[in-house]
Amino acid sequence: MTDSRIPTTRLGDDGPEVGVQGLGCMGMSFGYGPSDADASRATLERALELGVTLYDTADAYGAGDNERFLAPFFAAHRDEVVIATKFALSIPPDDPTKRIIRNDAPYIRRSVEASLDRLGVDVIDLYYMHRRDVNVPIEETVAVMADLVREGKVKHLGLSEVTGGELRAAQAVHPIAAVQSEWSLFSRDIEAGVVPAARELGVALVPYSPLGRGFLTGSFANADQELTADDFRRRQPRFTGDNAEANAALLDPVRAIAEAHDATLGQIALAWAQQRAQAHGLPVIPIPGTRRPARVEENAAATRVVLTQDELSSLEPIAEKVSGDRYADMSFTSAGRE
């Protein structure tokens, strides 16, 4: 494995320079079953060695546990990393299937102070609205976020799972550096409205789950049968039952391309996501999540895999054939409001 650092790009017209691939840190504390803290810490360090500088977390990941877990790493490398966290989404500990979404000003102000405290920092580099509360005009929410920038608590603003129209309304209030949405070979709904709006406004796209929550790597084929009871993928329609069986068959062209490149399935899925930047003419910084140093090395190496036009064409039909929605409740996604 070469230690070549990954290239860099800018997080929107006015955002910081970051590696072209970030790291999703949620699974180190939440969502994907048991984790090894020592391995996760080693993963953070290895990612930084490889040029991964955008680290993504949220206050909802383990009710703040993920932010607390990351704090020592951020303290040791504060000038080398770009810290992204989020507000607006809470998950009741007594019912992990539920979501509570709030975008009101008092909630935002309490959330940012709590995140600053857990992260052990004076300022958050990129602060996202995690989900949209449709009962609060987005202009009001972004105005409060803009106040946080003026107060020096936040450097740049981001939005997650917003529509193209919502992004334009937000940008009219304050510059938005990045939009984070699910984007992968299995999930391409944002290409209709969100991606064109981001390109027009000079906003970066930060795809979460670019590996289809691991399904695109071939690491599991049926969540019900292969994942632990506390793994949230068991509640996602496309990974269980008949949907899982049908979707596993869609990996055949990914597997063929991987063999041709002497690469893994995951590297092909990430290479496809990285090449969305050229396909759509805007910065694209995927944030695959992992908890193992070897996997972050594999993911970073995907930035050096270049797919041919014929290979891209063979991958094109996959998304429209996927069985099942990406969430059981799509109402809090951009696709649910477009």
mmCIF file of C-alpha atoms in Angstrom:
data_model
loop_
_atom_site.group_PDB
_atom_site.id
_atom_site.type_symbol
_atom_site.label_atom_id
_atom_site.label_comp_id
_atom_site.label_asym_id
_atom_site.label_seq_id
_atom_site.Cartn_x
_atom_site.Cartn_y
_atom_site.Cartn_z
ATOM 1 C CA MET A 1 0.000 0.000 0.000
ATOM 2 C CA THR A 2 1.446 3.330 -1.040
ATOM 3 C CA ASP A 3 1.389 6.218 1.382
ATOM 4 C CA SER A 4 0.611 8.768 -1.361
ATOM 5 C CA ARG A 5 -1.684 11.444 0.013
ATOM 6 C CA ILE A 6 -4.989 11.976 -1.706
ATOM 7 C CA PRO A 7 -5.565 15.142 -3.770
ATOM 8 C CA THR A 8 -7.387 18.148 -2.358
ATOM 9 C CA THR A 9 -10.338 20.274 -3.402
ATOM 10 C CA ARG A 10 -12.216 23.250 -2.013
ATOM 11 C CA LEU A 11 -15.367 22.814 0.027
ATOM 12 C CA GLY A 12 -17.498 25.209 -2.001
ATOM 13 C CA ASP A 13 -16.481 28.580 -3.438
ATOM 14 C CA ASP A 14 -15.532 30.041 -0.058
ATOM 15 C CA GLY A 15 -14.913 26.911 2.013
ATOM 16 C CA PRO A 16 -11.690 25.341 3.285
ATOM 17 C CA GLU A 17 -9.405 23.108 1.238
ATOM 18 C CA VAL A 18 -9.885 19.446 2.148
ATOM 19 C CA GLY A 19 -8.906 16.025 0.876
ATOM 20 C CA VAL A 20 -11.128 14.848 -1.966
ATOM 21 C CA GLN A 21 -12.365 12.098 0.345
ATOM 22 C CA GLY A 22 -13.482 12.600 3.928
ATOM 23 C CA LEU A 23 -14.219 10.185 6.751
ATOM 24 C CA GLY A 24 -17.661 9.421 8.138
ATOM 25 C CA CYS A 25 -17.170 8.759 11.847
ATOM 26 C CA MET A 26 -20.683 7.735 12.933
ATOM 27 C CA GLY A 27 -20.017 4.004 13.033
ATOM 28 C CA MET A 28 -17.223 4.428 15.562
ATOM 29 C CA SER A 29 -19.869 5.105 18.208
ATOM 30 C CA PHE A 30 -23.297 4.390 16.785
ATOM 31 C CA GLY A 31 -25.461 2.572 14.283
ATOM 32 C CA TYR A 32 -23.376 -0.328 13.018
ATOM 33 C CA GLY A 33 -23.169 -2.623 16.002
ATOM 34 C CA PRO A 34 -20.165 -3.163 18.312
ATOM 35 C CA SER A 35 -16.971 -1.234 17.590
ATOM 36 C CA ASP A 36 -13.364 -1.359 18.791
ATOM 37 C CA ALA A 37 -12.288 2.011 20.191
ATOM 38 C CA ASP A 38 -8.576 1.355 19.685
ATOM 39 C CA ALA A 39 -9.095 0.346 16.059
ATOM 40 C CA SER A 40 -11.240 3.429 15.488
ATOM 41 C CA ARG A 41 -8.529 5.692 16.921
ATOM 42 C CA ALA A 42 -5.959 4.051 14.671
ATOM 43 C CA THR A 43 -8.306 4.600 11.738
ATOM 44 C CA LEU A 44 -8.515 8.319 12.466
ATOM 45 C CA GLU A 45 -4.739 8.620 12.568
ATOM 46 C CA ARG A 46 -4.218 6.578 9.412
ATOM 47 C CA ALA A 47 -6.793 8.623 7.536
ATOM 48 C CA LEU A 48 -4.960 11.825 8.388
ATOM 49 C CA GLU A 49 -1.652 10.336 7.237
ATOM 50 C CA LEU A 50 -3.301 9.640 3.863
ATOM 51 C CA GLY A 51 -4.568 13.200 3.455
ATOM 52 C CA VAL A 52 -8.122 12.735 4.699
ATOM 53 C CA THR A 53 -8.851 16.014 6.478
ATOM 54 C CA LEU A 54 -12.667 16.313 6.596
ATOM 55 C CA TYR A 55 -14.061 14.417 9.606
ATOM 56 C CA ASP A 56 -17.829 14.093 9.800
ATOM 57 C CA THR A 57 -19.895 13.604 12.948
ATOM 58 C CA ALA A 58 -23.209 14.803 14.446
ATOM 59 C CA ASP A 59 -24.764 15.377 17.835
ATOM 60 C CA ALA A 60 -27.288 12.633 17.037
ATOM 61 C CA TYR A 61 -24.648 9.912 16.737
ATOM 62 C CA GLY A 62 -24.967 8.133 20.046
ATOM 63 C CA ALA A 63 -26.538 11.199 21.728
ATOM 64 C CA GLY A 64 -23.216 13.057 21.586
ATOM 65 C CA ASP A 65 -21.000 10.011 22.168
ATOM 66 C CA ASN A 66 -19.365 10.281 18.752
ATOM 67 C CA GLU A 67 -18.411 13.918 19.266
ATOM 68 C CA ARG A 68 -16.922 13.058 22.671
ATOM 69 C CA PHE A 69 -15.015 10.117 21.190
ATOM 70 C CA LEU A 70 -13.467 12.306 18.485
ATOM 71 C CA ALA A 71 -12.485 15.155 20.796
ATOM 72 C CA PRO A 72 -9.002 13.845 21.789
ATOM 73 C CA PHE A 73 -8.072 13.245 18.141
ATOM 74 C CA PHE A 74 -9.221 16.739 17.194
ATOM 75 C CA ALA A 75 -7.285 18.246 20.105
ATOM 76 C CA ALA A 76 -4.096 16.541 18.917
ATOM 77 C CA HIS A 77 -4.544 17.640 15.293
ATOM 78 C CA ARG A 78 -6.654 20.795 15.452
ATOM 79 C CA ASP A 79 -4.755 22.711 12.774
ATOM 80 C CA GLU A 80 -4.741 19.750 10.376
ATOM 81 C CA VAL A 81 -8.422 18.781 10.341
ATOM 82 C CA VAL A 82 -11.748 20.224 9.249
ATOM 83 C CA ILE A 83 -14.444 19.330 11.787
ATOM 84 C CA ALA A 84 -17.985 18.888 10.489
ATOM 85 C CA THR A 85 -20.873 18.276 12.858
ATOM 86 C CA LYS A 86 -24.633 18.701 12.723
ATOM 87 C CA PHE A 87 -27.754 19.695 14.633
ATOM 88 C CA ALA A 88 -31.515 19.165 14.143
ATOM 89 C CA LEU A 89 -31.919 15.413 14.467
ATOM 90 C CA SER A 90 -32.365 13.526 17.697
ATOM 91 C CA ILE A 91 -33.036 9.842 18.227
ATOM 92 C CA PRO A 92 -34.939 8.845 21.384
ATOM 93 C CA PRO A 93 -32.832 6.238 23.225
ATOM 94 C CA ASP A 94 -35.964 4.264 24.112
ATOM 95 C CA ASP A 95 -37.019 4.000 20.453
ATOM 96 C CA PRO A 96 -34.168 4.131 17.904
ATOM 97 C CA THR A 97 -36.665 3.872 15.053
ATOM 98 C CA LYS A 98 -37.995 7.394 15.745
ATOM 99 C CA ARG A 99 -36.595 10.732 14.642
ATOM 100 C CA ILE A 100 -37.265 14.147 16.187
ATOM 101 C CA ILE A 101 -36.349 17.103 13.983
ATOM 102 C CA ARG A 102 -36.013 20.698 15.202
ATOM 103 C CA ASN A 103 -34.738 23.792 13.396
ATOM 104 C CA ASP A 104 -35.919 26.537 15.775
ATOM 105 C CA ALA A 105 -33.529 29.170 17.094
ATOM 106 C CA PRO A 106 -33.415 28.157 20.794
ATOM 107 C CA TYR A 107 -32.730 24.553 19.832
ATOM 108 C CA ILE A 108 -29.936 25.538 17.424
ATOM 109 C CA ARG A 109 -28.255 27.717 20.035
ATOM 110 C CA ARG A 110 -28.368 24.985 22.680
ATOM 111 C CA SER A 111 -27.100 22.454 20.148
ATOM 112 C CA VAL A 112 -24.079 24.426 19.019
ATOM 113 C CA GLU A 113 -22.961 25.116 22.584
ATOM 114 C CA ALA A 114 -23.324 21.445 23.481
ATOM 115 C CA SER A 115 -21.361 20.347 20.408
ATOM 116 C CA LEU A 116 -18.585 22.850 21.071
ATOM 117 C CA ASP A 117 -18.305 21.517 24.605
ATOM 118 C CA ARG A 118 -18.285 17.837 23.603
ATOM 119 C CA LEU A 119 -15.793 18.421 20.786
ATOM 120 C CA GLY A 120 -13.551 20.511 23.027
ATOM 121 C CA VAL A 121 -13.141 23.278 20.438
ATOM 122 C CA ASP A 122 -13.810 27.015 20.258
ATOM 123 C CA VAL A 123 -15.202 26.949 16.724
ATOM 124 C CA ILE A 124 -16.794 24.359 14.425
ATOM 125 C CA ASP A 125 -15.387 24.407 10.903
ATOM 126 C CA LEU A 126 -18.547 23.210 9.125
ATOM 127 C CA TYR A 127 -21.932 23.206 10.862
ATOM 128 C CA TYR A 128 -24.759 21.365 9.125
ATOM 129 C CA MET A 129 -28.493 21.438 9.506
ATOM 130 C CA HIS A 130 -28.873 17.647 9.670
ATOM 131 C CA ARG A 131 -32.520 17.475 8.580
ATOM 132 C CA ARG A 132 -35.178 19.978 7.580
ATOM 133 C CA ASP A 133 -38.048 20.840 9.912
ATOM 134 C CA VAL A 134 -40.709 21.840 7.407
ATOM 135 C CA ASN A 135 -42.565 23.802 10.109
ATOM 136 C CA VAL A 136 -39.740 26.345 10.264
ATOM 137 C CA PRO A 137 -38.914 28.422 7.156
ATOM 138 C CA ILE A 138 -35.425 27.509 6.041
ATOM 139 C CA GLU A 139 -34.564 31.193 5.765
ATOM 140 C CA GLU A 140 -35.148 31.539 9.517
ATOM 141 C CA THR A 141 -32.989 28.546 10.314
ATOM 142 C CA VAL A 142 -30.107 29.734 8.143
ATOM 143 C CA ALA A 143 -30.355 33.227 9.613
ATOM 144 C CA VAL A 144 -29.705 31.754 13.059
ATOM 145 C CA MET A 145 -26.823 29.692 11.652
ATOM 146 C CA ALA A 146 -25.425 32.849 10.047
ATOM 147 C CA ASP A 147 -25.478 34.530 13.459
ATOM 148 C CA LEU A 148 -23.267 31.702 14.737
ATOM 149 C CA VAL A 149 -20.745 32.545 12.015
ATOM 150 C CA ARG A 150 -20.771 36.214 12.962
ATOM 151 C CA GLU A 151 -20.324 35.257 16.618
ATOM 152 C CA GLY A 152 -17.254 33.139 15.773
ATOM 153 C CA LYS A 153 -18.741 29.832 16.870
ATOM 154 C CA VAL A 154 -18.942 28.420 13.350
ATOM 155 C CA LYS A 155 -16.804 29.048 10.255
ATOM 156 C CA HIS A 156 -18.898 27.616 7.407
ATOM 157 C CA LEU A 157 -22.481 26.445 6.950
ATOM 158 C CA GLY A 158 -23.816 23.232 5.482
ATOM 159 C CA LEU A 159 -27.187 21.622 4.849
ATOM 160 C CA SER A 160 -28.142 17.966 4.687
ATOM 161 C CA GLU A 161 -30.956 16.354 2.707
ATOM 162 C CA VAL A 162 -32.361 19.592 1.268
ATOM 163 C CA THR A 163 -34.042 20.075 -2.080
ATOM 164 C CA GLY A 164 -32.664 22.299 -4.819
ATOM 165 C CA GLY A 165 -35.255 24.948 -3.991
ATOM 166 C CA GLU A 166 -34.394 24.851 -0.304
ATOM 167 C CA LEU A 167 -30.717 25.228 -1.118
ATOM 168 C CA ARG A 168 -31.404 28.315 -3.236
ATOM 169 C CA ALA A 169 -33.522 29.855 -0.465
ATOM 170 C CA ALA A 170 -30.781 29.187 2.074
ATOM 171 C CA GLN A 171 -28.026 30.583 -0.142
ATOM 172 C CA ALA A 172 -29.969 33.836 -0.447
ATOM 173 C CA VAL A 173 -29.550 34.298 3.320
ATOM 174 C CA HIS A 174 -25.929 33.190 3.778
ATOM 175 C CA PRO A 175 -23.317 31.343 1.677
ATOM 176 C CA ILE A 176 -23.596 27.577 1.990
ATOM 177 C CA ALA A 177 -20.320 25.669 1.689
ATOM 178 C CA ALA A 178 -21.658 22.132 1.332
ATOM 179 C CA VAL A 179 -24.733 20.000 0.942
ATOM 180 C CA GLN A 180 -24.573 16.509 2.377
ATOM 181 C CA SER A 181 -26.927 13.919 0.910
ATOM 182 C CA GLU A 182 -26.904 10.234 0.170
ATOM 183 C CA TRP A 183 -25.331 9.680 -3.254
ATOM 184 C CA SER A 184 -24.067 6.377 -4.570
ATOM 185 C CA LEU A 185 -24.533 3.827 -7.322
ATOM 186 C CA PHE A 186 -27.733 2.855 -5.468
ATOM 187 C CA SER A 187 -29.029 6.362 -4.612
ATOM 188 C CA ARG A 188 -29.065 9.061 -7.287
ATOM 189 C CA ASP A 189 -32.247 11.054 -6.645
ATOM 190 C CA ILE A 190 -30.309 14.252 -5.853
ATOM 191 C CA GLU A 191 -29.096 14.492 -9.449
ATOM 192 C CA ALA A 192 -32.470 15.836 -10.596
ATOM 193 C CA GLY A 193 -32.574 19.059 -8.578
ATOM 194 C CA VAL A 194 -29.990 19.303 -5.815
ATOM 195 C CA VAL A 195 -26.845 18.762 -7.869
ATOM 196 C CA PRO A 196 -27.731 21.357 -10.557
ATOM 197 C CA ALA A 197 -28.547 23.904 -7.837
ATOM 198 C CA ALA A 198 -25.267 23.217 -6.038
ATOM 199 C CA ARG A 199 -23.288 23.574 -9.253
ATOM 200 C CA GLU A 200 -25.046 26.857 -10.058
ATOM 201 C CA LEU A 201 -24.412 28.275 -6.567
ATOM 202 C CA GLY A 202 -20.825 27.087 -6.086
ATOM 203 C CA VAL A 203 -21.710 24.625 -3.324
ATOM 204 C CA ALA A 204 -19.806 21.373 -2.755
ATOM 205 C CA LEU A 205 -21.576 18.008 -2.565
ATOM 206 C CA VAL A 206 -20.628 15.702 0.294
ATOM 207 C CA PRO A 207 -22.076 12.241 -0.428
ATOM 208 C CA TYR A 208 -22.773 10.198 2.660
ATOM 209 C CA SER A 209 -23.116 6.405 2.401
ATOM 210 C CA PRO A 210 -21.245 6.339 -0.945
ATOM 211 C CA LEU A 211 -20.738 2.616 -0.303
ATOM 212 C CA GLY A 212 -24.452 2.002 0.180
ATOM 213 C CA ARG A 213 -23.866 1.451 3.921
ATOM 214 C CA GLY A 214 -21.512 -1.377 3.056
ATOM 215 C CA PHE A 215 -23.845 -3.188 0.680
ATOM 216 C CA LEU A 216 -21.873 -2.004 -2.361
ATOM 217 C CA THR A 217 -18.717 -3.572 -0.941
ATOM 218 C CA GLY A 218 -20.329 -7.023 -0.904
ATOM 219 C CA SER A 219 -19.592 -7.295 2.821
ATOM 220 C CA PHE A 220 -23.155 -8.429 3.493
ATOM 221 C CA ALA A 221 -26.069 -9.506 1.325
ATOM 222 C CA ASN A 222 -28.975 -9.598 3.765
ATOM 223 C CA ALA A 223 -29.115 -7.447 6.883
ATOM 224 C CA ASP A 224 -31.641 -9.659 8.678
ATOM 225 C CA GLN A 225 -29.442 -12.711 8.412
ATOM 226 C CA GLU A 226 -25.942 -11.275 8.715
ATOM 227 C CA LEU A 227 -25.967 -8.163 10.915
ATOM 228 C CA THR A 228 -26.320 -7.794 14.674
ATOM 229 C CA ALA A 229 -29.649 -6.826 16.224
ATOM 230 C CA ASP A 230 -28.410 -3.307 17.078
ATOM 231 C CA ASP A 231 -27.336 -2.554 13.494
ATOM 232 C CA PHE A 232 -29.710 0.049 12.069
ATOM 233 C CA ARG A 233 -29.394 -1.380 8.538
ATOM 234 C CA ARG A 234 -31.798 -4.108 9.624
ATOM 235 C CA ARG A 235 -34.513 -1.426 9.502
ATOM 236 C CA GLN A 236 -33.719 -0.211 5.981
ATOM 237 C CA PRO A 237 -35.957 -1.722 3.300
ATOM 238 C CA ARG A 238 -33.390 -2.280 0.584
ATOM 239 C CA PHE A 239 -31.157 -4.474 2.737
ATOM 240 C CA THR A 240 -33.692 -7.057 3.888
ATOM 241 C CA GLY A 241 -35.898 -9.811 2.464
ATOM 242 C CA ASP A 242 -36.594 -9.993 -1.251
ATOM 243 C CA ASN A 243 -35.190 -6.493 -1.754
ATOM 244 C CA ALA A 244 -31.775 -7.566 -0.498
ATOM 245 C CA GLU A 245 -31.704 -10.574 -2.786
ATOM 246 C CA ALA A 246 -32.653 -8.488 -5.825
ATOM 247 C CA ASN A 247 -30.158 -5.759 -4.994
ATOM 248 C CA ALA A 248 -27.287 -8.175 -4.449
ATOM 249 C CA ALA A 249 -27.670 -9.266 -8.070
ATOM 250 C CA LEU A 250 -27.088 -5.649 -9.161
ATOM 251 C CA LEU A 251 -23.477 -5.861 -8.027
ATOM 252 C CA ASP A 252 -22.447 -8.094 -10.934
ATOM 253 C CA PRO A 253 -21.195 -5.249 -13.195
ATOM 254 C CA VAL A 254 -19.401 -3.670 -10.209
ATOM 255 C CA ARG A 255 -17.677 -6.995 -9.590
ATOM 256 C CA ALA A 256 -16.614 -7.314 -13.224
ATOM 257 C CA ILE A 257 -15.100 -3.823 -13.271
ATOM 258 C CA ALA A 258 -13.347 -4.468 -9.967
ATOM 259 C CA GLU A 259 -11.682 -7.557 -11.430
ATOM 260 C CA ALA A 260 -10.532 -5.578 -14.456
ATOM 261 C CA HIS A 261 -8.890 -2.962 -12.216
ATOM 262 C CA ASP A 262 -7.572 -5.457 -9.652
ATOM 263 C CA ALA A 263 -9.639 -3.469 -7.176
ATOM 264 C CA THR A 264 -12.350 -4.159 -4.620
ATOM 265 C CA LEU A 265 -16.067 -3.579 -5.160
ATOM 266 C CA GLY A 266 -15.909 -0.731 -2.681
ATOM 267 C CA GLN A 267 -13.137 0.985 -4.591
ATOM 268 C CA ILE A 268 -15.183 0.910 -7.771
ATOM 269 C CA ALA A 269 -18.203 2.355 -5.969
ATOM 270 C CA LEU A 270 -16.036 5.117 -4.506
ATOM 271 C CA ALA A 271 -14.300 5.805 -7.822
ATOM 272 C CA TRP A 272 -17.741 6.278 -9.364
ATOM 273 C CA ALA A 273 -18.668 8.723 -6.598
ATOM 274 C CA GLN A 274 -15.378 10.628 -6.946
ATOM 275 C CA GLN A 275 -15.917 10.959 -10.705
ATOM 276 C CA ARG A 276 -19.259 12.695 -10.131
ATOM 277 C CA ALA A 277 -17.144 15.834 -9.739
ATOM 278 C CA GLN A 278 -16.152 15.700 -13.413
ATOM 279 C CA ALA A 279 -19.542 14.416 -14.541
ATOM 280 C CA HIS A 280 -21.443 17.290 -12.935
ATOM 281 C CA GLY A 281 -18.861 20.067 -12.704
ATOM 282 C CA LEU A 282 -18.713 20.688 -8.947
ATOM 283 C CA PRO A 283 -16.598 19.642 -5.950
ATOM 284 C CA VAL A 284 -17.580 16.197 -4.624
ATOM 285 C CA ILE A 285 -16.124 14.918 -1.351
ATOM 286 C CA PRO A 286 -17.512 11.483 -0.397
ATOM 287 C CA ILE A 287 -17.335 10.551 3.281
ATOM 288 C CA PRO A 288 -17.227 6.741 3.470
ATOM 289 C CA GLY A 289 -17.363 5.499 7.023
ATOM 290 C CA THR A 290 -15.045 2.859 8.415
ATOM 291 C CA ARG A 291 -13.574 1.733 11.724
ATOM 292 C CA ARG A 292 -10.461 -0.065 10.470
ATOM 293 C CA PRO A 293 -7.121 1.338 9.239
ATOM 294 C CA ALA A 294 -6.907 -1.215 6.410
ATOM 295 C CA ARG A 295 -10.295 -0.141 5.132
ATOM 296 C CA VAL A 296 -9.431 3.556 5.158
ATOM 297 C CA GLU A 297 -6.303 2.706 3.148
ATOM 298 C CA GLU A 298 -8.478 0.852 0.653
ATOM 299 C CA ASN A 299 -10.924 3.737 0.442
ATOM 300 C CA ALA A 300 -8.219 6.347 -0.042
ATOM 301 C CA ALA A 301 -6.660 4.267 -2.822
ATOM 302 C CA ALA A 302 -9.980 4.500 -4.685
ATOM 303 C CA THR A 303 -9.149 8.141 -5.461
ATOM 304 C CA ARG A 304 -6.535 6.777 -7.894
ATOM 305 C CA VAL A 305 -8.961 4.488 -9.740
ATOM 306 C CA VAL A 306 -10.241 6.039 -12.971
ATOM 307 C CA LEU A 307 -13.216 4.388 -14.636
ATOM 308 C CA THR A 308 -13.523 4.449 -18.410
ATOM 309 C CA GLN A 309 -16.589 5.785 -20.167
ATOM 310 C CA ASP A 310 -17.616 2.242 -21.078
ATOM 311 C CA GLU A 311 -17.331 1.194 -17.450
ATOM 312 C CA LEU A 312 -19.341 4.180 -16.299
ATOM 313 C CA SER A 313 -21.991 3.332 -18.891
ATOM 314 C CA SER A 314 -22.261 -0.211 -17.585
ATOM 315 C CA LEU A 315 -22.895 1.159 -14.076
ATOM 316 C CA GLU A 316 -25.456 3.712 -15.208
ATOM 317 C CA PRO A 317 -28.606 1.491 -15.045
ATOM 318 C CA ILE A 318 -28.022 0.216 -11.504
ATOM 319 C CA ALA A 319 -29.787 2.924 -9.484
ATOM 320 C CA GLU A 320 -33.095 2.682 -11.337
ATOM 321 C CA LYS A 321 -33.211 -1.067 -10.674
ATOM 322 C CA VAL A 322 -32.721 -0.859 -6.905
ATOM 323 C CA SER A 323 -35.532 -2.418 -4.867
ATOM 324 C CA GLY A 324 -36.722 -0.602 -1.739
ATOM 325 C CA ASP A 325 -36.339 2.932 -0.430
ATOM 326 C CA ARG A 326 -33.194 4.017 1.375
ATOM 327 C CA TYR A 327 -35.245 4.678 4.528
ATOM 328 C CA ALA A 328 -38.504 3.215 5.757
ATOM 329 C CA ASP A 329 -39.712 6.823 6.151
ATOM 330 C CA MET A 330 -38.559 9.024 3.283
ATOM 331 C CA SER A 331 -40.410 12.136 4.502
ATOM 332 C CA PHE A 332 -37.310 13.650 6.086
ATOM 333 C CA THR A 333 -35.160 13.267 2.949
ATOM 334 C CA SER A 334 -34.910 15.681 0.042
ATOM 335 C CA ALA A 335 -36.464 13.052 -2.237
ATOM 336 C CA GLY A 336 -39.509 12.980 0.013
ATOM 337 C CA ARG A 337 -40.098 16.702 -0.627
ATOM 338 C CA GLU A 338 -39.106 17.129 -4.282
#
